[in-house]
PDB file of C-alpha atoms in Angstrom:
ATOM      1  CA  MET A  29       0.000   0.000   0.000  1.00 41.00           C
ATOM      2  CA  ASN A  30       1.123   3.517  -0.787  1.00 47.00           C
ATOM      3  CA  PRO A  31      -0.967   5.786   1.400  1.00 51.00           C
ATOM      4  CA  ARG A  32      -1.143   9.322   0.173  1.00 59.00           C
ATOM      5  CA  PRO A  33      -0.478  12.128   2.644  1.00 60.00           C
ATOM      6  CA  ALA A  34      -3.677  13.624   4.023  1.00 60.00           C
ATOM      7  CA  GLN A  35      -4.749  16.869   2.435  1.00 68.00           C
ATOM      8  CA  PRO A  36      -5.045  19.834   4.803  1.00 69.00           C
ATOM      9  CA  PRO A  37      -8.713  20.574   5.550  1.00 68.00           C
ATOM     10  CA  ALA A  38     -10.251  23.499   3.715  1.00 71.00           C
ATOM     11  CA  ASP A  39     -12.962  24.332   6.255  1.00 70.00           C
ATOM     12  CA  PRO A  40     -12.018  26.359   9.355  1.00 69.00           C
ATOM     13  CA  PRO A  41     -13.458  23.979  12.028  1.00 61.00           C
ATOM     14  CA  PRO A  42     -11.469  20.883  10.934  1.00 64.00           C
ATOM     15  CA  ALA A  43      -8.399  23.043  10.392  1.00 69.00           C
ATOM     16  CA  CYS A  44      -8.576  24.167  14.018  1.00 64.00           C
ATOM     17  CA  LEU A  45      -8.740  20.654  15.463  1.00 58.00           C
ATOM     18  CA  PRO A  46      -4.961  19.984  15.535  1.00 63.00           C
ATOM     19  CA  ALA A  47      -4.524  23.074  17.701  1.00 63.00           C
ATOM     20  CA  CYS A  48      -7.598  22.487  19.882  1.00 59.00           C
ATOM     21  CA  LEU A  49      -7.389  18.771  20.626  1.00 56.00           C
ATOM     22  CA  PRO A  50      -4.127  18.831  22.613  1.00 59.00           C
ATOM     23  CA  GLN A  51      -5.582  21.566  24.825  1.00 57.00           C
ATOM     24  CA  ALA A  52      -8.924  19.787  25.267  1.00 55.00           C
ATOM     25  CA  THR A  53      -7.521  16.304  25.894  1.00 57.00           C
ATOM     26  CA  PRO A  54      -6.634  15.783  29.551  1.00 55.00           C
ATOM     27  CA  ALA A  55      -3.147  14.465  30.239  1.00 56.00           C
ATOM     28  CA  ALA A  56      -4.096  12.774  33.523  1.00 60.00           C
ATOM     29  CA  PRO A  57      -5.385   9.197  33.069  1.00 65.00           C
ATOM     30  CA  GLY A  58      -8.592   9.670  35.094  1.00 66.00           C
ATOM     31  CA  PRO A  59     -10.113  12.573  33.128  1.00 67.00           C
ATOM     32  CA  ARG A  60      -8.770  11.231  29.836  1.00 69.00           C
ATOM     33  CA  HIS A  61     -10.413   7.845  30.387  1.00 72.00           C
ATOM     34  CA  ARG A  62     -13.702   9.438  31.432  1.00 73.00           C
ATOM     35  CA  LEU A  63     -13.664  11.560  28.297  1.00 72.00           C
ATOM     36  CA  ARG A  64     -12.938   8.463  26.204  1.00 75.00           C
ATOM     37  CA  ASP A  65     -15.658   6.414  27.922  1.00 77.00           C
ATOM     38  CA  ALA A  66     -18.258   9.162  27.420  1.00 75.00           C
ATOM     39  CA  ALA A  67     -17.803   9.289  23.636  1.00 76.00           C
ATOM     40  CA  PRO A  68     -19.608   5.985  22.786  1.00 81.00           C
ATOM     41  CA  HIS A  69     -22.549   6.951  25.016  1.00 78.00           C
ATOM     42  CA  VAL A  70     -22.903  10.311  23.278  1.00 79.00           C
ATOM     43  CA  ALA A  71     -22.779   8.602  19.866  1.00 82.00           C
ATOM     44  CA  ALA A  72     -25.292   5.905  20.860  1.00 84.00           C
ATOM     45  CA  ALA A  73     -27.718   8.488  22.235  1.00 83.00           C
ATOM     46  CA  ASN A  74     -27.529  10.504  19.024  1.00 82.00           C
ATOM     47  CA  LEU A  75     -28.267   7.359  17.016  1.00 88.00           C
ATOM     48  CA  TRP A  76     -31.292   6.830  19.287  1.00 86.00           C
ATOM     49  CA  GLU A  77     -32.495  10.339  18.404  1.00 85.00           C
ATOM     50  CA  LEU A  78     -31.993   9.674  14.701  1.00 86.00           C
ATOM     51  CA  ASP A  79     -33.934   6.436  14.950  1.00 89.00           C
ATOM     52  CA  ASN A  80     -36.815   8.300  16.638  1.00 87.00           C
ATOM     53  CA  THR A  81     -36.888  10.863  13.841  1.00 85.00           C
ATOM     54  CA  LEU A  82     -36.846   8.223  11.104  1.00 87.00           C
ATOM     55  CA  ALA A  83     -39.626   6.268  12.824  1.00 89.00           C
ATOM     56  CA  GLY A  84     -41.695   9.369  13.646  1.00 88.00           C
ATOM     57  CA  ARG A  85     -41.595   8.349  17.308  1.00 90.00           C
ATOM     58  CA  VAL A  86     -41.948  10.893  20.118  1.00 92.00           C
ATOM     59  CA  PRO A  87     -40.374   9.554  23.342  1.00 92.00           C
ATOM     60  CA  ASP A  88     -41.987   9.991  26.741  1.00 93.00           C
ATOM     61  CA  PRO A  89     -40.505  12.704  28.996  1.00 95.00           C
ATOM     62  CA  VAL A  90     -38.679  10.357  31.407  1.00 93.00           C
ATOM     63  CA  GLU A  91     -37.009   8.397  28.629  1.00 91.00           C
ATOM     64  CA  TYR A  92     -36.216  11.604  26.773  1.00 92.00           C
ATOM     65  CA  LEU A  93     -34.568  13.351  29.723  1.00 92.00           C
ATOM     66  CA  GLN A  94     -32.461  10.290  30.534  1.00 88.00           C
ATOM     67  CA  MET A  95     -31.148  10.085  26.979  1.00 87.00           C
ATOM     68  CA  ARG A  96     -30.851  13.857  26.589  1.00 88.00           C
ATOM     69  CA  ARG A  97     -28.227  13.880  29.322  1.00 85.00           C
ATOM     70  CA  ARG A  98     -26.026  12.017  26.856  1.00 82.00           C
ATOM     71  CA  THR A  99     -26.911  13.551  23.485  1.00 79.00           C
ATOM     72  CA  ALA A 100     -25.975  17.113  24.454  1.00 70.00           C
ATOM     73  CA  GLY A 101     -22.379  16.139  25.153  1.00 66.00           C
ATOM     74  CA  THR A 102     -22.657  17.199  28.773  1.00 67.00           C
ATOM     75  CA  PRO A 103     -20.681  14.171  30.077  1.00 65.00           C
ATOM     76  CA  PRO A 104     -17.509  15.465  28.372  1.00 70.00           C
ATOM     77  CA  SER A 105     -18.304  19.006  29.470  1.00 70.00           C
ATOM     78  CA  THR A 106     -18.190  17.911  33.114  1.00 71.00           C
ATOM     79  CA  VAL A 107     -14.648  16.568  32.599  1.00 71.00           C
ATOM     80  CA  LEU A 108     -13.055  19.496  30.783  1.00 71.00           C
ATOM     81  CA  PRO A 109     -13.679  22.287  33.358  1.00 70.00           C
ATOM     82  CA  LEU A 110     -11.450  20.577  35.908  1.00 69.00           C
ATOM     83  CA  HIS A 111      -8.892  19.650  33.274  1.00 67.00           C
ATOM     84  CA  VAL A 112      -8.285  23.280  32.320  1.00 63.00           C
ATOM     85  CA  ARG A 113      -7.891  24.102  36.012  1.00 65.00           C
ATOM     86  CA  GLY A 114      -5.356  21.317  36.529  1.00 67.00           C
ATOM     87  CA  ARG A 115      -7.611  19.412  38.912  1.00 71.00           C
ATOM     88  CA  ASP A 116      -9.445  16.102  38.985  1.00 76.00           C
ATOM     89  CA  LEU A 117     -12.232  14.521  41.004  1.00 80.00           C
ATOM     90  CA  PRO A 118     -11.321  11.108  42.429  1.00 82.00           C
ATOM     91  CA  PRO A 119     -13.758   8.253  41.636  1.00 83.00           C
ATOM     92  CA  GLU A 120     -15.173   8.165  45.170  1.00 88.00           C
ATOM     93  CA  LEU A 121     -16.119  11.829  44.897  1.00 88.00           C
ATOM     94  CA  LEU A 122     -17.590  11.448  41.407  1.00 85.00           C
ATOM     95  CA  ALA A 123     -19.758   8.592  42.669  1.00 88.00           C
ATOM     96  CA  HIS A 124     -20.938  10.487  45.751  1.00 94.00           C
ATOM     97  CA  PRO A 125     -24.723  11.152  45.700  1.00 96.00           C
ATOM     98  CA  THR A 126     -24.168  14.888  46.156  1.00 96.00           C
ATOM     99  CA  VAL A 127     -21.892  15.166  43.115  1.00 93.00           C
ATOM    100  CA  THR A 128     -24.141  12.883  41.060  1.00 92.00           C
ATOM    101  CA  ALA A 129     -27.190  14.999  41.872  1.00 95.00           C
ATOM    102  CA  LEU A 130     -25.241  18.187  41.134  1.00 94.00           C
ATOM    103  CA  ILE A 131     -24.196  16.916  37.691  1.00 91.00           C
ATOM    104  CA  GLU A 132     -27.703  15.689  36.833  1.00 92.00           C
ATOM    105  CA  ALA A 133     -29.283  19.024  37.781  1.00 94.00           C
ATOM    106  CA  PHE A 134     -26.629  20.885  35.772  1.00 92.00           C
ATOM    107  CA  THR A 135     -27.104  18.615  32.765  1.00 91.00           C
ATOM    108  CA  ASP A 136     -30.897  18.888  32.733  1.00 93.00           C
ATOM    109  CA  ASN A 137     -30.753  22.664  32.998  1.00 93.00           C
ATOM    110  CA  VAL A 138     -28.273  22.953  30.112  1.00 90.00           C
ATOM    111  CA  ASP A 139     -30.177  20.490  27.921  1.00 92.00           C
ATOM    112  CA  LEU A 140     -33.596  22.051  28.469  1.00 95.00           C
ATOM    113  CA  ARG A 141     -32.228  25.531  27.807  1.00 92.00           C
ATOM    114  CA  ASN A 142     -30.772  24.275  24.541  1.00 90.00           C
ATOM    115  CA  ASP A 143     -34.131  22.752  23.615  1.00 93.00           C
ATOM    116  CA  LEU A 144     -35.927  26.038  24.206  1.00 93.00           C
ATOM    117  CA  TYR A 145     -33.455  27.977  22.073  1.00 90.00           C
ATOM    118  CA  SER A 146     -33.399  25.402  19.281  1.00 89.00           C
ATOM    119  CA  CYS A 147     -37.053  24.321  19.284  1.00 90.00           C
ATOM    120  CA  ARG A 148     -38.339  26.407  16.401  1.00 88.00           C
ATOM    121  CA  LYS A 149     -35.456  25.653  14.049  1.00 87.00           C
ATOM    122  CA  GLU A 150     -35.252  21.952  14.898  1.00 84.00           C
ATOM    123  CA  THR A 151     -38.959  21.185  14.898  1.00 83.00           C
ATOM    124  CA  GLU A 152     -40.267  23.512  12.154  1.00 81.00           C
ATOM    125  CA  LEU A 153     -37.391  23.389   9.676  1.00 82.00           C
ATOM    126  CA  GLU A 154     -35.659  20.091  10.393  1.00 80.00           C
ATOM    127  CA  GLY A 155     -38.564  17.912  11.539  1.00 79.00           C
ATOM    128  CA  ASP A 156     -36.737  16.859  14.693  1.00 81.00           C
ATOM    129  CA  LEU A 157     -38.939  15.172  17.298  1.00 83.00           C
ATOM    130  CA  ASP A 158     -36.219  14.914  19.955  1.00 87.00           C
ATOM    131  CA  ASN A 159     -36.765  18.215  21.671  1.00 92.00           C
ATOM    132  CA  ALA A 160     -38.369  18.711  25.064  1.00 95.00           C
ATOM    133  CA  VAL A 161     -41.100  21.009  23.711  1.00 95.00           C
ATOM    134  CA  PRO A 162     -42.704  18.497  21.294  1.00 94.00           C
ATOM    135  CA  VAL A 163     -42.014  15.707  23.810  1.00 95.00           C
ATOM    136  CA  PHE A 164     -44.040  17.434  26.535  1.00 97.00           C
ATOM    137  CA  ARG A 165     -46.648  18.693  24.058  1.00 95.00           C
ATOM    138  CA  HIS A 166     -47.254  15.135  22.875  1.00 95.00           C
ATOM    139  CA  PHE A 167     -47.264  13.673  26.407  1.00 96.00           C
ATOM    140  CA  LEU A 168     -49.535  16.341  27.941  1.00 96.00           C
ATOM    141  CA  ARG A 169     -51.632  16.787  24.775  1.00 96.00           C
ATOM    142  CA  CYS A 170     -51.410  20.536  25.205  1.00 96.00           C
ATOM    143  CA  SER A 171     -50.686  23.613  23.137  1.00 96.00           C
ATOM    144  CA  ARG A 172     -47.195  24.527  22.041  1.00 93.00           C
ATOM    145  CA  GLN A 173     -47.075  27.511  24.395  1.00 95.00           C
ATOM    146  CA  THR A 174     -48.126  25.363  27.354  1.00 97.00           C
ATOM    147  CA  ALA A 175     -45.360  22.918  26.489  1.00 96.00           C
ATOM    148  CA  VAL A 176     -42.842  25.779  26.283  1.00 96.00           C
ATOM    149  CA  ASP A 177     -43.992  27.056  29.683  1.00 97.00           C
ATOM    150  CA  THR A 178     -43.717  23.551  31.156  1.00 98.00           C
ATOM    151  CA  VAL A 179     -40.180  23.082  29.858  1.00 97.00           C
ATOM    152  CA  THR A 180     -39.217  26.549  31.116  1.00 97.00           C
ATOM    153  CA  ASP A 181     -40.559  25.732  34.589  1.00 98.00           C
ATOM    154  CA  LEU A 182     -38.668  22.431  34.612  1.00 97.00           C
ATOM    155  CA  MET A 183     -35.456  24.116  33.448  1.00 96.00           C
ATOM    156  CA  ASN A 184     -35.724  26.698  36.234  1.00 96.00           C
ATOM    157  CA  ALA A 185     -36.512  24.001  38.798  1.00 97.00           C
ATOM    158  CA  ARG A 186     -33.364  22.105  37.843  1.00 96.00           C
ATOM    159  CA  LEU A 187     -31.343  25.326  38.123  1.00 94.00           C
ATOM    160  CA  ASP A 188     -32.826  25.922  41.583  1.00 97.00           C
ATOM    161  CA  ARG A 189     -31.873  22.367  42.576  1.00 97.00           C
ATOM    162  CA  PHE A 190     -28.320  22.894  41.325  1.00 96.00           C
ATOM    163  CA  ASP A 191     -28.034  26.125  43.334  1.00 96.00           C
ATOM    164  CA  ARG A 192     -29.402  24.461  46.471  1.00 97.00           C
ATOM    165  CA  ILE A 193     -26.998  21.509  46.213  1.00 97.00           C
ATOM    166  CA  ALA A 194     -24.061  23.851  45.581  1.00 96.00           C
ATOM    167  CA  ARG A 195     -25.008  26.061  48.496  1.00 95.00           C
ATOM    168  CA  GLU A 196     -26.108  23.508  51.109  1.00 96.00           C
ATOM    169  CA  ASP A 197     -24.633  20.097  50.266  1.00 96.00           C
ATOM    170  CA  VAL A 198     -21.310  20.630  48.494  1.00 95.00           C
ATOM    171  CA  PRO A 199     -19.623  22.349  51.491  1.00 94.00           C
ATOM    172  CA  HIS A 200     -20.200  19.210  53.600  1.00 94.00           C
ATOM    173  CA  LEU A 201     -17.996  17.172  51.267  1.00 94.00           C
ATOM    174  CA  ALA A 202     -14.943  18.891  52.752  1.00 93.00           C
ATOM    175  CA  GLU A 203     -15.902  17.440  56.131  1.00 93.00           C
ATOM    176  CA  GLU A 204     -16.179  13.940  54.655  1.00 92.00           C
ATOM    177  CA  PHE A 205     -13.228  13.906  52.235  1.00 93.00           C
ATOM    178  CA  GLY A 206     -10.923  16.627  53.537  1.00 93.00           C
ATOM    179  CA  PRO A 207     -10.215  20.268  52.673  1.00 93.00           C
ATOM    180  CA  GLU A 208      -8.375  19.603  49.406  1.00 90.00           C
ATOM    181  CA  ALA A 209     -11.270  17.534  48.054  1.00 89.00           C
ATOM    182  CA  GLY A 210     -13.631  20.256  49.215  1.00 90.00           C
ATOM    183  CA  ARG A 211     -11.691  22.871  47.265  1.00 90.00           C
ATOM    184  CA  THR A 212     -11.701  20.665  44.162  1.00 88.00           C
ATOM    185  CA  VAL A 213     -15.470  20.146  44.294  1.00 90.00           C
ATOM    186  CA  ALA A 214     -15.975  23.866  44.888  1.00 91.00           C
ATOM    187  CA  ALA A 215     -13.841  24.641  41.802  1.00 87.00           C
ATOM    188  CA  PHE A 216     -15.809  22.067  39.825  1.00 88.00           C
ATOM    189  CA  THR A 217     -19.098  23.617  40.935  1.00 91.00           C
ATOM    190  CA  ASP A 218     -17.930  27.120  40.003  1.00 89.00           C
ATOM    191  CA  ALA A 219     -16.867  25.849  36.567  1.00 86.00           C
ATOM    192  CA  LEU A 220     -20.305  24.347  35.961  1.00 88.00           C
ATOM    193  CA  LYS A 221     -21.934  27.646  36.896  1.00 87.00           C
ATOM    194  CA  ASP A 222     -20.174  29.314  33.958  1.00 84.00           C
ATOM    195  CA  ARG A 223     -21.850  27.086  31.358  1.00 81.00           C
ATOM    196  CA  PRO A 224     -25.438  28.484  31.489  1.00 80.00           C
ATOM    197  CA  ALA A 225     -24.128  32.051  31.244  1.00 81.00           C
ATOM    198  CA  GLY A 226     -21.955  31.045  28.312  1.00 81.00           C
ATOM    199  CA  ASP A 227     -24.916  29.439  26.550  1.00 81.00           C
ATOM    200  CA  HIS A 228     -27.029  32.562  26.976  1.00 78.00           C
ATOM    201  CA  ALA A 229     -24.273  34.620  25.372  1.00 82.00           C
ATOM    202  CA  ARG A 230     -23.365  32.120  22.648  1.00 81.00           C
ATOM    203  CA  TYR A 231     -26.751  31.287  21.152  1.00 80.00           C
ATOM    204  CA  PRO A 232     -27.849  34.825  20.180  1.00 81.00           C
ATOM    205  CA  ARG A 233     -24.334  35.896  19.194  1.00 82.00           C
ATOM    206  CA  THR A 234     -23.696  32.984  16.836  1.00 78.00           C
ATOM    207  CA  GLY A 235     -27.226  32.845  15.411  1.00 77.00           C
ATOM    208  CA  ARG A 236     -27.001  29.064  15.545  1.00 74.00           C
ATOM    209  CA  TYR A 237     -30.729  28.610  16.089  1.00 77.00           C
ATOM    210  CA  THR A 238     -31.978  31.748  14.371  1.00 76.00           C
ATOM    211  CA  VAL A 239     -34.824  31.134  11.939  1.00 72.00           C
ATOM    212  CA  ALA A 240     -34.842  33.483   8.980  1.00 66.00           C
ATOM    213  CA  THR A 241     -38.162  35.228   8.356  1.00 60.00           C
ATOM    214  CA  GLY A 242     -39.557  36.989   5.347  1.00 51.00           C
TER     215      GLY A 242
END
C-alpha cells in the first residue's frame, strides 16, 4: 500500500482541530479515560435520536430526559472544566450522591435551555422530534405555548436544585473527604456555573438557532 499524505482541511473547524485537541484532551489518566468512555454513550444516544426521527416516534418525557443527558455532550463538558484548572475529582467523589445529583441538575438545565433555544429551528425546519417542547406537548396533549412554559418551569426548577446543592450540600464534602477535596469540588461547581451564562451569550451571538423570516 502507498498511502497518500492527508490533504489539509479546507474548512475552518477541521483546520482548528490539531490546535484544539491537545488543549482539550486531559493528560491525567482519570479525566482522559472518562472523556474516552463518554464518547460511545454520546454517539449511541444521538443514534437513538436519529432512529426516533426516522420512525416518527416521540419519546416519553422520562425516557427523553435520561437520553438527553447524553446527546448534548454534557458528560464530556463535566470533565473538561477541571482539566483546564489542573484538577481532577477522584472516583469516590464522582460517585458520591451529592456530586451525582449536582451533575444531573446541571445537565438537565443545560439540555432544556438548549431545547428552548433550538425548538423552532429543529422542529419547524428540520422535523426533529427529539426536543423537550414536542415531547411534553405530545405527552400532555397541550398547546405549544403550554409545552414551552412547562419546559421553562422544569429548566428553572433544575437550576434551583443545582443552586441548592451547591449552596447547602457541596460544602459538607470537605468534612467527609478533607479540605483539598472540598476545594476541588468547589472549583468544579464554580466551573459548571459558567456554562449556562456562556450558553445565553453564545446562542444569540452565533445565530445558531436563528430562523430566517420573510
